[in-house]
């Protein structure tokens, strides 16, 4: 029988330079908490989840502040060393699951961006529900491209052409796969110098075809200052709906 345990991995070693802030974007204040606290709360208390591993920069002072105060309500959170790139951080977290926590290769892993605090519980349920359909290849939340897509000229902001948006999707997170499959795909791709921008691209590089699961467009990634205000609107609206 395959292992149905599901672990969450959150790479949180990025510096978020585009935010032009005094700290990494995952620690910026948002609706009374930090961004990463809202992100972790997306998974708190879910009965299908075995635990969370956050990959952080060694000696991260902002994480230490959170750990000593307001993270206790999120339950047990494990930490692994962050890497130079996102893929390195995720691989370190997967190694931690296997080597330290003795999690088996056939367990499931959900990898979620630290700066996506607006994940809807319905989207999480929708993704978990397709495990039997994507045992080998994995799956990811995504939304269809709705805007007209322009390709720029190389080294220029002039339009080269309009791209056909038919069949194009915006990749979101979480992205889901069997631990062993994803670990092997990431390790091999990094060893061979492949460009890996998310977990699905590592699986694709390994010859797999992850399943697209349509998600909610409110699942935004905070990358620029204006995104904070939008995320706060979404979170405040969701909180009001639950009152």
Short mmCIF file of C-alpha atoms in Angstrom, two decimals:
data_model
loop_
_atom_site.label_atom_id
_atom_site.label_comp_id
_atom_site.label_asym_id
_atom_site.label_seq_id
_atom_site.Cartn_x
_atom_site.Cartn_y
_atom_site.Cartn_z
CA UNK A 1 0.00 0.00 0.00
CA UNK A 2 1.28 3.46 -0.87
CA UNK A 3 1.97 5.97 1.89
CA UNK A 4 -0.80 8.58 2.12
CA UNK A 5 1.08 10.87 4.51
CA UNK A 6 1.31 14.46 3.23
CA UNK A 7 4.08 16.86 4.27
CA UNK A 8 4.28 20.57 3.50
CA UNK A 9 7.58 22.14 2.44
CA UNK A 10 7.93 25.92 2.43
CA UNK A 11 11.13 27.39 0.92
CA UNK A 12 11.68 30.65 2.82
CA UNK A 13 15.32 31.58 2.25
CA UNK A 14 14.69 34.25 -0.39
CA UNK A 15 15.52 37.90 0.17
CA UNK A 16 12.73 39.45 -1.93
CA UNK A 17 14.84 42.22 -3.44
CA UNK A 18 12.00 43.58 -5.58
CA UNK A 19 10.06 44.56 -2.44
CA UNK A 20 12.77 47.11 -1.56
CA UNK A 21 12.07 46.49 2.13
CA UNK A 22 14.25 46.24 5.23
CA UNK A 23 13.66 42.50 5.54
CA UNK A 24 12.75 39.50 3.38
CA UNK A 25 9.19 39.71 2.09
CA UNK A 26 8.02 36.67 4.02
CA UNK A 27 8.55 38.62 7.27
CA UNK A 28 6.78 41.83 6.27
CA UNK A 29 3.72 42.78 8.35
CA UNK A 30 0.38 41.83 6.83
CA UNK A 31 -3.03 42.18 8.48
CA UNK A 32 -1.64 41.99 12.00
CA UNK A 33 0.84 39.16 11.42
CA UNK A 34 3.81 38.44 9.20
CA UNK A 35 3.33 37.12 5.67
CA UNK A 36 4.77 33.72 6.53
CA UNK A 37 2.50 33.33 9.56
CA UNK A 38 -0.53 33.74 7.30
CA UNK A 39 1.03 31.24 4.89
CA UNK A 40 1.57 28.66 7.62
CA UNK A 41 -1.98 29.19 8.85
CA UNK A 42 -3.24 27.95 5.47
CA UNK A 43 -2.20 24.45 6.56
CA UNK A 44 -2.77 24.53 10.33
CA UNK A 45 -5.07 21.84 11.63
CA UNK A 46 -5.68 20.08 8.31
CA UNK A 47 -6.28 16.39 9.12
CA UNK A 48 -4.45 15.10 6.03
CA UNK A 49 -1.18 16.91 6.77
CA UNK A 50 1.58 15.21 8.77
CA UNK A 51 3.70 18.32 9.32
CA UNK A 52 5.57 21.29 7.89
CA UNK A 53 9.24 21.85 7.04
CA UNK A 54 10.37 25.44 6.45
CA UNK A 55 13.71 25.95 4.69
CA UNK A 56 15.32 29.11 6.07
CA UNK A 57 18.69 30.81 5.84
CA UNK A 58 21.00 29.65 8.63
CA UNK A 59 20.98 32.21 11.42
CA UNK A 60 17.87 33.97 10.09
CA UNK A 61 17.09 36.52 12.87
CA UNK A 62 13.53 37.18 11.72
CA UNK A 63 12.54 33.52 11.93
CA UNK A 64 14.05 33.33 15.42
CA UNK A 65 11.80 36.19 16.54
CA UNK A 66 8.71 34.45 15.19
CA UNK A 67 9.62 31.08 16.65
CA UNK A 68 9.91 32.51 20.13
CA UNK A 69 6.58 34.29 20.06
CA UNK A 70 3.68 33.65 17.72
CA UNK A 71 4.40 30.41 15.85
CA UNK A 72 3.37 28.09 18.65
CA UNK A 73 -0.27 28.09 17.49
CA UNK A 74 0.79 26.63 14.13
CA UNK A 75 1.81 23.34 15.75
CA UNK A 76 5.16 21.60 15.34
CA UNK A 77 7.22 23.19 12.57
CA UNK A 78 10.52 21.71 11.47
CA UNK A 79 13.27 23.78 9.89
CA UNK A 80 15.90 22.87 7.30
CA UNK A 81 18.77 24.92 5.89
CA UNK A 82 17.88 27.12 2.97
CA UNK A 83 19.90 27.03 -0.23
CA UNK A 84 21.18 29.52 -2.79
CA UNK A 85 18.15 29.04 -5.04
CA UNK A 86 14.60 27.90 -4.41
CA UNK A 87 15.31 24.43 -5.80
CA UNK A 88 18.26 24.03 -3.42
CA UNK A 89 16.05 24.97 -0.45
CA UNK A 90 13.35 22.52 -1.46
CA UNK A 91 15.89 19.73 -1.95
CA UNK A 92 17.40 20.44 1.48
CA UNK A 93 13.93 20.18 3.02
CA UNK A 94 13.28 16.89 1.24
CA UNK A 95 16.62 15.55 2.46
CA UNK A 96 15.63 16.57 5.98
CA UNK A 97 12.36 14.66 5.68
CA UNK A 98 14.18 11.52 4.59
CA UNK A 99 17.37 11.69 6.65
CA UNK A 100 16.14 13.24 9.90
CA UNK A 101 12.42 12.47 10.10
CA UNK A 102 12.70 9.09 8.34
CA UNK A 103 9.80 9.87 6.01
CA UNK A 104 9.48 7.28 3.25
CA UNK A 105 9.90 8.02 -0.44
CA UNK A 106 6.26 7.28 -1.26
CA UNK A 107 4.89 9.98 1.07
CA UNK A 108 3.37 13.03 -0.56
CA UNK A 109 4.92 16.50 -0.45
CA UNK A 110 3.21 19.85 -1.04
CA UNK A 111 5.66 22.65 -1.83
CA UNK A 112 4.23 26.11 -1.21
CA UNK A 113 5.71 29.59 -1.60
CA UNK A 114 6.34 31.41 1.69
CA UNK A 115 4.95 34.58 0.10
CA UNK A 116 1.56 33.09 -0.91
CA UNK A 117 -0.55 33.79 2.19
CA UNK A 118 -3.97 33.71 0.49
CA UNK A 119 -4.30 30.02 -0.37
CA UNK A 120 -7.95 29.01 -0.11
CA UNK A 121 -8.77 25.85 1.85
CA UNK A 122 -11.01 24.73 -1.03
CA UNK A 123 -7.98 24.82 -3.38
CA UNK A 124 -5.93 22.75 -0.95
CA UNK A 125 -8.73 20.19 -0.80
CA UNK A 126 -9.04 20.16 -4.59
CA UNK A 127 -5.32 19.47 -4.98
CA UNK A 128 -5.26 16.71 -2.37
CA UNK A 129 -8.26 15.08 -4.04
CA UNK A 130 -6.33 14.28 -7.24
CA UNK A 131 -3.61 12.15 -5.65
CA UNK A 132 -4.95 8.95 -7.17
CA UNK A 133 -4.88 10.56 -10.63
CA UNK A 134 -1.25 11.72 -10.47
CA UNK A 135 0.59 9.07 -8.48
CA UNK A 136 3.66 9.18 -10.72
CA UNK A 137 3.71 12.67 -12.23
CA UNK A 138 2.46 15.00 -9.47
CA UNK A 139 0.11 17.97 -9.75
CA UNK A 140 0.00 21.72 -9.21
CA UNK A 141 -2.50 24.49 -8.73
CA UNK A 142 -2.71 26.84 -11.71
CA UNK A 143 -5.02 29.33 -13.40
CA UNK A 144 -5.62 29.69 -17.16
CA UNK A 145 -3.99 32.70 -18.81
CA UNK A 146 -6.69 35.26 -19.57
CA UNK A 147 -4.68 38.28 -20.74
CA UNK A 148 -3.10 38.76 -24.14
CA UNK A 149 0.53 37.63 -23.91
CA UNK A 150 3.32 39.62 -25.58
CA UNK A 151 6.83 38.36 -26.32
CA UNK A 152 9.50 41.09 -26.05
CA UNK A 153 12.43 41.45 -28.40
CA UNK A 154 15.71 40.10 -26.97
CA UNK A 155 17.36 42.83 -24.85
CA UNK A 156 14.51 45.23 -25.64
CA UNK A 157 11.04 46.22 -24.48
CA UNK A 158 9.72 46.32 -28.01
CA UNK A 159 7.11 43.69 -28.86
CA UNK A 160 8.41 40.80 -30.94
CA UNK A 161 5.05 39.05 -31.31
CA UNK A 162 1.81 38.12 -29.59
CA UNK A 163 1.85 34.63 -28.12
CA UNK A 164 -1.08 32.27 -28.48
CA UNK A 165 -2.52 32.00 -24.96
CA UNK A 166 -4.56 28.90 -25.79
CA UNK A 167 -3.45 26.19 -23.38
CA UNK A 168 -1.27 28.51 -21.29
CA UNK A 169 -1.60 28.49 -17.50
CA UNK A 170 -0.12 30.53 -14.66
CA UNK A 171 1.58 28.13 -12.26
CA UNK A 172 0.67 28.58 -8.59
CA UNK A 173 1.51 26.64 -5.45
CA UNK A 174 1.19 24.26 -3.71
CA UNK A 175 2.79 21.85 -6.14
CA UNK A 176 2.48 18.20 -5.18
CA UNK A 177 4.50 15.05 -5.82
CA UNK A 178 5.73 11.87 -4.21
CA UNK A 179 8.73 12.70 -2.03
CA UNK A 180 11.09 10.26 -3.72
CA UNK A 181 10.09 11.25 -7.24
CA UNK A 182 10.54 14.96 -6.58
CA UNK A 183 13.77 14.49 -4.64
CA UNK A 184 15.35 12.51 -7.46
CA UNK A 185 14.12 14.93 -10.13
CA UNK A 186 15.47 17.99 -8.29
CA UNK A 187 18.81 16.41 -7.40
CA UNK A 188 19.45 15.17 -10.93
CA UNK A 189 18.37 18.42 -12.58
CA UNK A 190 20.56 20.55 -10.29
CA UNK A 191 23.51 18.21 -10.78
CA UNK A 192 23.22 18.63 -14.54
CA UNK A 193 22.76 22.40 -14.44
CA UNK A 194 19.13 22.49 -15.60
CA UNK A 195 17.11 25.67 -15.04
CA UNK A 196 14.49 24.80 -12.43
CA UNK A 197 11.96 27.52 -11.59
CA UNK A 198 9.45 25.40 -9.68
CA UNK A 199 8.85 21.79 -8.69
CA UNK A 200 6.73 21.08 -11.77
CA UNK A 201 9.61 22.14 -14.02
CA UNK A 202 11.86 19.61 -12.28
CA UNK A 203 9.27 16.90 -12.84
CA UNK A 204 8.89 17.98 -16.47
CA UNK A 205 12.66 17.90 -16.91
CA UNK A 206 12.54 14.28 -15.68
CA UNK A 207 10.07 13.46 -18.45
CA UNK A 208 6.89 13.57 -16.34
CA UNK A 209 3.70 15.51 -17.05
CA UNK A 210 2.22 16.98 -13.84
CA UNK A 211 -1.53 17.45 -13.65
CA UNK A 212 -2.92 20.99 -13.76
CA UNK A 213 -5.56 21.65 -11.10
CA UNK A 214 -7.45 24.91 -11.57
CA UNK A 215 -7.13 27.12 -8.53
CA UNK A 216 -8.33 30.48 -7.26
CA UNK A 217 -6.70 33.59 -8.72
CA UNK A 218 -6.61 35.13 -5.22
CA UNK A 219 -3.68 32.82 -4.46
CA UNK A 220 -1.23 35.61 -5.30
CA UNK A 221 2.50 35.66 -4.67
CA UNK A 222 3.74 38.78 -2.93
CA UNK A 223 6.63 40.12 -5.01
CA UNK A 224 6.06 43.88 -5.18
CA UNK A 225 4.82 46.48 -2.66
CA UNK A 226 1.34 46.74 -4.21
CA UNK A 227 0.81 43.01 -3.66
CA UNK A 228 0.73 43.53 0.11
CA UNK A 229 -2.33 45.73 -0.08
CA UNK A 230 -4.11 43.24 -2.35
CA UNK A 231 -3.24 40.33 -0.06
CA UNK A 232 -4.52 42.25 2.95
CA UNK A 233 -7.81 42.88 1.13
CA UNK A 234 -8.21 39.17 0.36
CA UNK A 235 -7.34 38.12 3.92
CA UNK A 236 -9.61 40.72 5.51
CA UNK A 237 -12.49 39.71 3.25
CA UNK A 238 -11.98 36.03 4.07
CA UNK A 239 -11.89 36.78 7.79
CA UNK A 240 -15.11 38.79 7.56
CA UNK A 241 -16.82 35.95 5.69
CA UNK A 242 -15.92 33.51 8.51
CA UNK A 243 -17.24 35.75 11.29
#
